[in-house]
Each structure stands twice: as C-alpha cells, then as structure tokens.
CSV table of C-alpha atoms in Angstrom, one decimal:
chain,number,residue,atom,x,y,z
A,202,UNK,CA,17.5,-49.5,7.4
A,203,UNK,CA,20.2,-47.2,5.2
A,204,UNK,CA,17.0,-47.0,2.8
A,205,UNK,CA,14.8,-46.9,5.4
A,206,UNK,CA,16.6,-43.2,6.0
A,207,UNK,CA,16.4,-42.1,2.9
A,208,UNK,CA,12.5,-42.9,1.8
A,209,UNK,CA,11.9,-41.0,5.3
A,210,UNK,CA,14.5,-38.5,4.5
A,211,UNK,CA,12.2,-38.2,0.9
A,212,UNK,CA,9.1,-38.2,3.0
A,213,UNK,CA,9.9,-36.1,4.9
A,214,UNK,CA,10.8,-33.6,2.5
A,215,UNK,CA,8.2,-33.9,0.3
A,216,UNK,CA,6.4,-32.6,3.3
A,217,UNK,CA,7.8,-29.6,3.9
A,218,UNK,CA,6.6,-28.3,0.6
A,219,UNK,CA,3.5,-29.5,0.7
A,220,UNK,CA,3.1,-27.7,3.7
A,221,UNK,CA,5.0,-24.4,2.0
A,222,UNK,CA,2.5,-24.7,-1.0
A,223,UNK,CA,-0.8,-25.0,1.4
A,224,UNK,CA,-0.1,-22.2,3.0
A,225,UNK,CA,1.0,-20.1,-0.1
A,226,UNK,CA,-2.3,-20.7,-0.9
A,227,UNK,CA,-3.2,-19.7,2.0
A,228,UNK,CA,-2.3,-16.8,2.0
A,229,UNK,CA,-3.2,-16.1,-2.0
A,230,UNK,CA,-6.4,-16.7,-0.6
A,231,UNK,CA,-6.5,-14.6,2.2
A,232,UNK,CA,-4.7,-11.4,0.5
A,233,UNK,CA,-7.7,-11.9,-2.7
A,234,UNK,CA,-9.7,-11.5,0.4
A,235,UNK,CA,-9.9,-7.9,0.0
A,236,UNK,CA,-11.1,-7.5,-3.4
A,237,UNK,CA,-14.3,-7.0,-3.8
A,238,UNK,CA,-17.3,-4.0,-2.8
A,239,UNK,CA,-16.7,-2.9,0.7
A,240,UNK,CA,-18.5,0.0,3.4
A,241,UNK,CA,-15.8,1.3,4.8
A,242,UNK,CA,-15.0,3.1,8.2
A,243,UNK,CA,-12.4,5.3,9.4
A,244,UNK,CA,-11.6,6.0,12.4
A,245,UNK,CA,-8.0,7.5,14.2
A,246,UNK,CA,-7.8,8.8,17.8
A,247,UNK,CA,-4.5,10.0,19.3
A,248,UNK,CA,-2.9,7.6,22.7
A,249,UNK,CA,-0.2,9.2,23.6
A,250,UNK,CA,1.8,12.1,24.1
A,251,UNK,CA,5.6,12.6,25.7
A,252,UNK,CA,5.1,16.4,25.8
A,253,UNK,CA,2.6,16.6,28.5
A,254,UNK,CA,1.7,20.3,26.8
A,255,UNK,CA,1.5,18.7,23.3
A,256,UNK,CA,-2.0,19.4,23.3
A,257,UNK,CA,-4.2,16.0,21.2
A,258,UNK,CA,-5.3,16.5,17.9
A,259,UNK,CA,-9.5,15.8,16.8
A,260,UNK,CA,-10.0,12.3,17.2
A,261,UNK,CA,-11.4,11.3,13.2
A,262,UNK,CA,-13.6,9.6,12.0
A,263,UNK,CA,-14.7,9.3,8.1
A,264,UNK,CA,-17.1,6.6,6.1
A,265,UNK,CA,-17.2,5.1,2.2
A,266,UNK,CA,-18.3,3.0,-0.3
A,267,UNK,CA,-15.5,1.2,-2.2
A,268,UNK,CA,-14.3,-1.6,-4.7
A,269,UNK,CA,-11.1,-3.2,-4.7
A,270,UNK,CA,-10.6,-4.8,-8.4
A,271,UNK,CA,-8.5,-8.0,-8.6
A,272,UNK,CA,-6.3,-6.3,-11.0
A,273,UNK,CA,-3.1,-8.9,-11.5
A,274,UNK,CA,-3.1,-12.8,-10.3
A,275,UNK,CA,0.1,-14.8,-10.6
A,276,UNK,CA,1.8,-16.9,-8.7
A,277,UNK,CA,3.8,-14.9,-6.4
A,278,UNK,CA,2.2,-11.5,-7.3
A,279,UNK,CA,-1.0,-10.0,-6.8
A,280,UNK,CA,-2.3,-6.2,-7.6
A,281,UNK,CA,-5.3,-4.9,-6.3
A,282,UNK,CA,-6.6,-1.4,-7.0
A,283,UNK,CA,-8.8,0.5,-4.4
A,284,UNK,CA,-11.5,3.0,-6.3
A,285,UNK,CA,-14.0,4.5,-4.5
A,286,UNK,CA,-18.2,5.1,-4.9
A,287,UNK,CA,-18.8,9.2,-4.0
A,288,UNK,CA,-23.0,9.8,-4.3
A,289,UNK,CA,-23.2,6.3,-6.2
A,290,UNK,CA,-22.3,7.9,-9.4
A,291,UNK,CA,-18.9,9.7,-9.4
A,292,UNK,CA,-16.0,7.4,-8.9
A,293,UNK,CA,-12.5,8.3,-8.1
A,294,UNK,CA,-9.0,6.2,-8.5
A,295,UNK,CA,-7.8,5.8,-4.8
A,296,UNK,CA,-4.6,3.9,-3.7
A,297,UNK,CA,-3.4,0.8,-4.2
A,298,UNK,CA,-1.7,-2.2,-3.1
A,299,UNK,CA,0.8,-4.8,-5.0
A,300,UNK,CA,1.7,-7.7,-2.8
A,301,UNK,CA,4.7,-10.2,-4.1
A,302,UNK,CA,6.0,-13.5,-2.7
A,303,UNK,CA,10.2,-13.5,-1.3
A,304,UNK,CA,10.7,-9.9,-2.9
A,305,UNK,CA,13.8,-9.0,-2.1
A,306,UNK,CA,12.9,-5.3,-3.6
A,307,UNK,CA,11.6,-2.8,-1.7
A,308,UNK,CA,11.2,1.3,-1.0
A,309,UNK,CA,11.5,3.6,2.5
A,310,UNK,CA,9.5,6.8,2.8
A,311,UNK,CA,12.6,9.2,4.1
A,312,UNK,CA,10.9,12.4,3.7
A,313,UNK,CA,10.5,15.3,1.5
A,314,UNK,CA,9.2,13.7,-1.4
A,315,UNK,CA,12.0,11.1,-1.0
A,316,UNK,CA,11.9,6.6,-1.0
A,317,UNK,CA,15.3,5.2,-1.4
A,318,UNK,CA,15.4,1.4,-2.8
A,319,UNK,CA,16.7,-1.1,-0.7
A,320,UNK,CA,17.2,-4.7,-1.2
A,321,UNK,CA,17.0,-7.8,1.9
A,322,UNK,CA,18.6,-11.0,1.5
A,323,UNK,CA,16.9,-14.1,0.3
A,324,UNK,CA,16.7,-15.8,3.7
A,325,UNK,CA,15.2,-12.1,5.1
A,326,UNK,CA,12.1,-12.8,3.2
A,327,UNK,CA,12.2,-16.1,3.1
A,328,UNK,CA,8.1,-17.4,3.2
A,329,UNK,CA,7.2,-14.0,3.4
A,330,UNK,CA,4.9,-11.6,1.4
A,331,UNK,CA,5.5,-8.6,0.3
A,332,UNK,CA,2.7,-5.2,0.1
A,333,UNK,CA,3.8,-2.4,-1.4
A,334,UNK,CA,0.7,0.5,-1.3
A,335,UNK,CA,0.6,3.5,-3.9
A,336,UNK,CA,-0.6,7.1,-4.3
A,337,UNK,CA,-3.6,8.1,-6.5
A,338,UNK,CA,-1.3,8.7,-8.7
A,339,UNK,CA,0.5,5.4,-8.3
A,340,UNK,CA,3.7,6.7,-6.8
A,341,UNK,CA,5.6,5.7,-3.8
A,342,UNK,CA,3.9,5.6,-0.4
A,343,UNK,CA,5.9,3.3,1.7
A,344,UNK,CA,6.2,-0.5,1.4
A,345,UNK,CA,7.1,-3.7,3.8
A,346,UNK,CA,8.0,-7.4,4.1
A,347,UNK,CA,6.5,-9.9,6.8
A,348,UNK,CA,4.3,-13.4,7.2
A,349,UNK,CA,1.2,-14.0,7.0
A,350,UNK,CA,-0.1,-15.7,9.6
A,351,UNK,CA,-2.7,-18.8,9.5
A,352,UNK,CA,-3.5,-19.4,13.2
A,353,UNK,CA,-6.9,-20.7,14.9
A,354,UNK,CA,-8.7,-18.9,12.5
A,355,UNK,CA,-7.1,-16.0,12.2
A,356,UNK,CA,-5.7,-15.0,9.0
A,357,UNK,CA,-3.1,-12.0,9.7
A,358,UNK,CA,-0.3,-9.8,8.2
A,359,UNK,CA,1.6,-7.5,10.9
A,360,UNK,CA,4.7,-4.9,8.9
A,361,UNK,CA,5.7,-1.5,10.2
A,362,UNK,CA,6.6,1.4,7.4
A,363,UNK,CA,7.4,4.7,7.4
A,364,UNK,CA,5.4,6.6,5.1
A,365,UNK,CA,3.9,11.0,4.6
A,366,UNK,CA,1.5,11.9,6.0
A,367,UNK,CA,-2.2,10.2,5.6
A,368,UNK,CA,-4.2,12.9,3.1
A,369,UNK,CA,-6.6,13.6,6.6
A,370,UNK,CA,-3.4,15.5,8.0
A,371,UNK,CA,-0.6,16.3,5.6
A,372,UNK,CA,-2.4,19.4,4.2
A,373,UNK,CA,-3.5,20.2,8.1
A,374,UNK,CA,-0.6,19.8,9.9
A,375,UNK,CA,3.7,20.2,9.1
A,376,UNK,CA,4.4,19.6,12.9
A,377,UNK,CA,5.2,16.5,11.3
A,378,UNK,CA,7.2,14.9,8.7
A,379,UNK,CA,7.1,10.8,9.4
A,380,UNK,CA,4.9,8.7,9.9
A,381,UNK,CA,5.7,4.8,11.2
A,382,UNK,CA,2.7,2.6,10.2
A,383,UNK,CA,2.3,-0.2,12.6
A,384,UNK,CA,0.0,-2.3,9.8
A,385,UNK,CA,-2.4,-4.7,10.9
A,386,UNK,CA,-3.9,-6.4,8.3
A,387,UNK,CA,-7.0,-8.5,9.3
A,388,UNK,CA,-9.4,-10.9,7.0
A,389,UNK,CA,-12.6,-11.5,9.2
A,390,UNK,CA,-15.7,-13.2,8.8
A,391,UNK,CA,-17.0,-9.4,8.5
A,392,UNK,CA,-14.3,-8.3,5.1
A,393,UNK,CA,-11.0,-7.3,6.7
A,394,UNK,CA,-9.6,-4.9,9.2
A,395,UNK,CA,-6.7,-2.4,8.4
A,396,UNK,CA,-5.6,-1.9,11.7
A,397,UNK,CA,-2.8,0.6,12.5
A,398,UNK,CA,-1.2,2.3,15.9
A,399,UNK,CA,1.1,4.4,14.5
A,400,UNK,CA,4.0,6.5,14.9
A,401,UNK,CA,3.9,10.0,14.3
A,402,UNK,CA,7.7,10.8,13.9
A,403,UNK,CA,9.5,15.0,13.6
A,404,UNK,CA,12.4,13.7,11.2
A,405,UNK,CA,15.5,16.5,11.3
A,406,UNK,CA,18.8,16.2,9.3
A,407,UNK,CA,21.3,15.1,11.3
A,408,UNK,CA,19.5,14.7,14.1
A,409,UNK,CA,17.4,11.6,15.4
A,410,UNK,CA,13.9,11.2,15.1
A,411,UNK,CA,12.1,12.7,17.1
A,412,UNK,CA,7.8,11.4,18.3
A,413,UNK,CA,5.5,13.7,18.6
A,414,UNK,CA,2.4,11.5,19.1
A,415,UNK,CA,1.3,8.1,18.8
A,416,UNK,CA,-2.6,6.9,17.3
A,417,UNK,CA,-4.7,3.9,16.8
A,418,UNK,CA,-6.8,3.6,13.8
A,419,UNK,CA,-9.0,1.1,12.7
A,420,UNK,CA,-10.1,1.6,8.9
A,421,UNK,CA,-13.1,-1.5,8.8
A,422,UNK,CA,-14.2,-2.8,5.6
A,423,UNK,CA,-17.4,-4.3,5.7
A,424,UNK,CA,-18.7,-6.5,2.8
A,425,UNK,CA,-21.5,-5.9,0.7
A,426,UNK,CA,-23.2,-7.0,-2.5
A,427,UNK,CA,-20.4,-6.1,-5.7
A,428,UNK,CA,-23.4,-5.0,-7.2
A,429,UNK,CA,-22.8,-2.0,-4.9
A,430,UNK,CA,-20.0,-0.9,-7.3
A,431,UNK,CA,-21.4,-1.6,-10.2
A,432,UNK,CA,-19.9,2.0,-11.1
A,433,UNK,CA,-16.3,1.4,-10.2
A,434,UNK,CA,-16.9,-1.7,-11.6
A,435,UNK,CA,-17.7,0.1,-15.1
A,436,UNK,CA,-15.2,2.7,-14.6
A,437,UNK,CA,-12.3,0.5,-14.6
A,438,UNK,CA,-13.4,-1.2,-17.9
A,439,UNK,CA,-13.3,1.8,-19.5
A,440,UNK,CA,-9.9,3.1,-17.6
A,441,UNK,CA,-7.5,0.0,-17.3
A,442,UNK,CA,-5.7,0.4,-19.8
A,443,UNK,CA,-4.7,4.1,-19.4
A,444,UNK,CA,-3.5,3.2,-15.5
A,445,UNK,CA,-1.6,0.1,-16.9
A,446,UNK,CA,0.8,2.0,-19.2
A,447,UNK,CA,1.1,5.2,-15.6
A,448,UNK,CA,2.3,1.8,-14.1
A,449,UNK,CA,4.3,0.2,-15.8
A,450,UNK,CA,6.1,4.0,-16.8
A,451,UNK,CA,6.5,3.9,-12.6
A,452,UNK,CA,8.2,0.6,-12.9
A,453,UNK,CA,10.9,2.1,-15.5
A,454,UNK,CA,11.2,4.5,-13.2
A,455,UNK,CA,11.7,2.8,-10.0
A,456,UNK,CA,14.0,0.2,-11.8
A,457,UNK,CA,16.2,2.6,-13.0
A,458,UNK,CA,16.5,4.9,-9.9
A,459,UNK,CA,18.3,4.4,-7.0
A,460,UNK,CA,15.9,7.0,-5.3
A,461,UNK,CA,12.4,8.5,-6.1
A,462,UNK,CA,12.6,12.4,-5.1
A,463,UNK,CA,9.5,13.9,-6.6
A,464,UNK,CA,9.2,17.7,-6.3
A,465,UNK,CA,5.0,18.2,-4.6
A,466,UNK,CA,4.2,21.0,-7.2
A,467,UNK,CA,4.4,21.9,-11.0
A,468,UNK,CA,3.0,25.6,-12.2
A,469,UNK,CA,1.4,25.0,-8.6
A,470,UNK,CA,-0.6,21.2,-9.5
A,471,UNK,CA,0.0,18.6,-8.3
A,472,UNK,CA,1.1,15.1,-9.7
A,473,UNK,CA,-1.9,13.3,-9.4
A,474,UNK,CA,-4.4,16.5,-10.9
A,475,UNK,CA,-1.5,16.1,-14.0
A,476,UNK,CA,-2.3,12.4,-14.6
A,477,UNK,CA,-6.3,12.4,-14.2
A,478,UNK,CA,-6.0,15.6,-16.4
A,479,UNK,CA,-4.6,12.5,-18.4
A,480,UNK,CA,-6.7,10.8,-21.9
A,481,UNK,CA,-7.7,7.4,-22.0
A,482,UNK,CA,-5.5,6.8,-25.2
A,483,UNK,CA,-2.9,9.2,-23.7
A,484,UNK,CA,0.9,7.4,-24.7
A,485,UNK,CA,3.8,6.1,-22.8
A,486,UNK,CA,5.7,8.8,-23.9
A,487,UNK,CA,3.6,11.7,-23.2
A,488,UNK,CA,3.0,10.1,-19.6
A,489,UNK,CA,6.5,9.9,-19.0
A,490,UNK,CA,6.4,13.7,-19.8
A,491,UNK,CA,4.3,14.0,-17.0
A,492,UNK,CA,5.7,11.8,-14.5
A,493,UNK,CA,9.5,13.2,-15.6
A,494,UNK,CA,8.4,16.7,-15.1
A,495,UNK,CA,8.1,15.7,-11.5
A,496,UNK,CA,11.6,13.7,-11.3
A,497,UNK,CA,14.0,15.1,-9.1
A,498,UNK,CA,17.6,13.6,-10.3
A,499,UNK,CA,19.7,12.1,-7.9
A,500,UNK,CA,22.1,14.1,-8.4
A,501,UNK,CA,20.3,17.4,-8.0
A,502,UNK,CA,19.2,15.9,-4.9
C-alpha cells in the first residue's frame, strides 16, 4: 500500500512537471509567432470621459509594413526587434519587446521620463512571462508580468502597465501625462492582435491620479510573405552589432540604477537622434557617453 502510494505520488509529480514543460513550450511558440513580416493597421478611438465637458479627440488610424526580428531565443528569454519599412526602401528601427520567464525584476513608469525598478516575489511570477517594451533608442517604455493562456484554440497574454504618452500623442497633447495601458496580446490565424483598453491619466505630485479619458485600441498584425520585408532583414544584418552594444550599455544602466530618469533633450536634441547618428563601429565608450548625457542621477532627482 505504501509502495502504491509512493508510485502514485511519483506519477503525479512527473505529470505536473511534464505539463509545466509543455505549457512553457506553448508559451514560447506563441511569443515567437509574433516574428516575421506584417502589414499593420493601428486604430484608436476615445470611448469615455468622466467630465461631460471633455471634448473627445479625433480617432487615430494608420498603417505600416513591419518586420519583427527574432534577436534572442533562449530557454527563458526571447527578444524581438521591430523594424518599420517605409516606401519599400527605407528602414526605421522601431520598438523592441523582451520576454522573460518567471522574471522578478521589472520597471514601472512614474512620470516625467522616470521609471522605477521593482522586484516581485517568486510566487507572484510563478509560470508567468514578463514583457518589457523599449523605445526606438532602447530606453525603457513599460513592463509587466502575466500568464500566457492557451484554451479552446486561443492563445493570449493580458496585463496592465503604466507608460509614457504614445508617440502618436506625446508631441500633440499635454492634458495628461500617464497612459495606463491595458495590453491584450492575442495570437490569431492571420497573425496577431495587440488589443488595448487604455486610461489617460493626469498625475500630479501629492495628488490622487485623475482619469481624463479612456480609449480602445487595435494594432492588427496581418502576416505577409517574409520577402516583403527583405530590406529590413538586410538592414538588421548590417546594423545588429551596433544595437547589441547599445543594449549592453542599457543593461548596465538598468542593473546599476534603482531609478532611470532621463532628460527630455540635450542641446535641444532628443536621445534617439544621438543614438541613430552613431556609426556601426561606435565603441561601447561612445555609446555610454551619449546615454549618460541624458541620465539624471538619483541624488539630483
């Protein structure tokens, strides 16, 4: 009887381990299914405002051709770099998303180009993947942790995270300063969908956050033949060494600072323009000097 009980325990233990491993492989496949060449449509509309006098913003619509390059594919870490293809000939480095399994170290956007690092417990991230999103210059944007769900043929990941204003609005609006992004990433038969339920928040020192408006967003990624994005693939081959060095410098910044606070401009010039202006043979020292121009040390903040 005792032997039977022991065999039962061992069977259940190995079954649980096996199921967890199979689940993790499904997670990794879902994440890597976001790679490739896509026709992308962006659609946003404001849906609600608590103040009846608020004047709803115009709907936003845009489209693009985008290549998503698998930069890193390890057991617990996947990195995907997005590249925009403009007029079939020009390539612009776009956002990057890093996924890490059971990641305890994340960052949160506070306001005014400031992100605080924070740590979650092992139990809080059990079986989860973090998604860390970076801006075009590989500076931080937002991060969060959640569980990939695979049920009834659906594959999705859902999280809410604070971020700076989206690029479509940051140069046009100053009536709010935080976007609380409701991120719903779904793998579809046509590609994938980034559905969003976003809160536009006003955050002032010492005051409670105030909701200005809510919006619904759809970033629809329709898979097309990879040959449509060949110019982006070639561009990445020519430039990946530079951007690996840029990522390495940023990784040191993240590791050595509990808070990342950046100047909006230096000599009336944005950070991404400095980094985009670097040559492919730029040294780590040169890259570090550029980034450090924008870093505001914690004791100064």
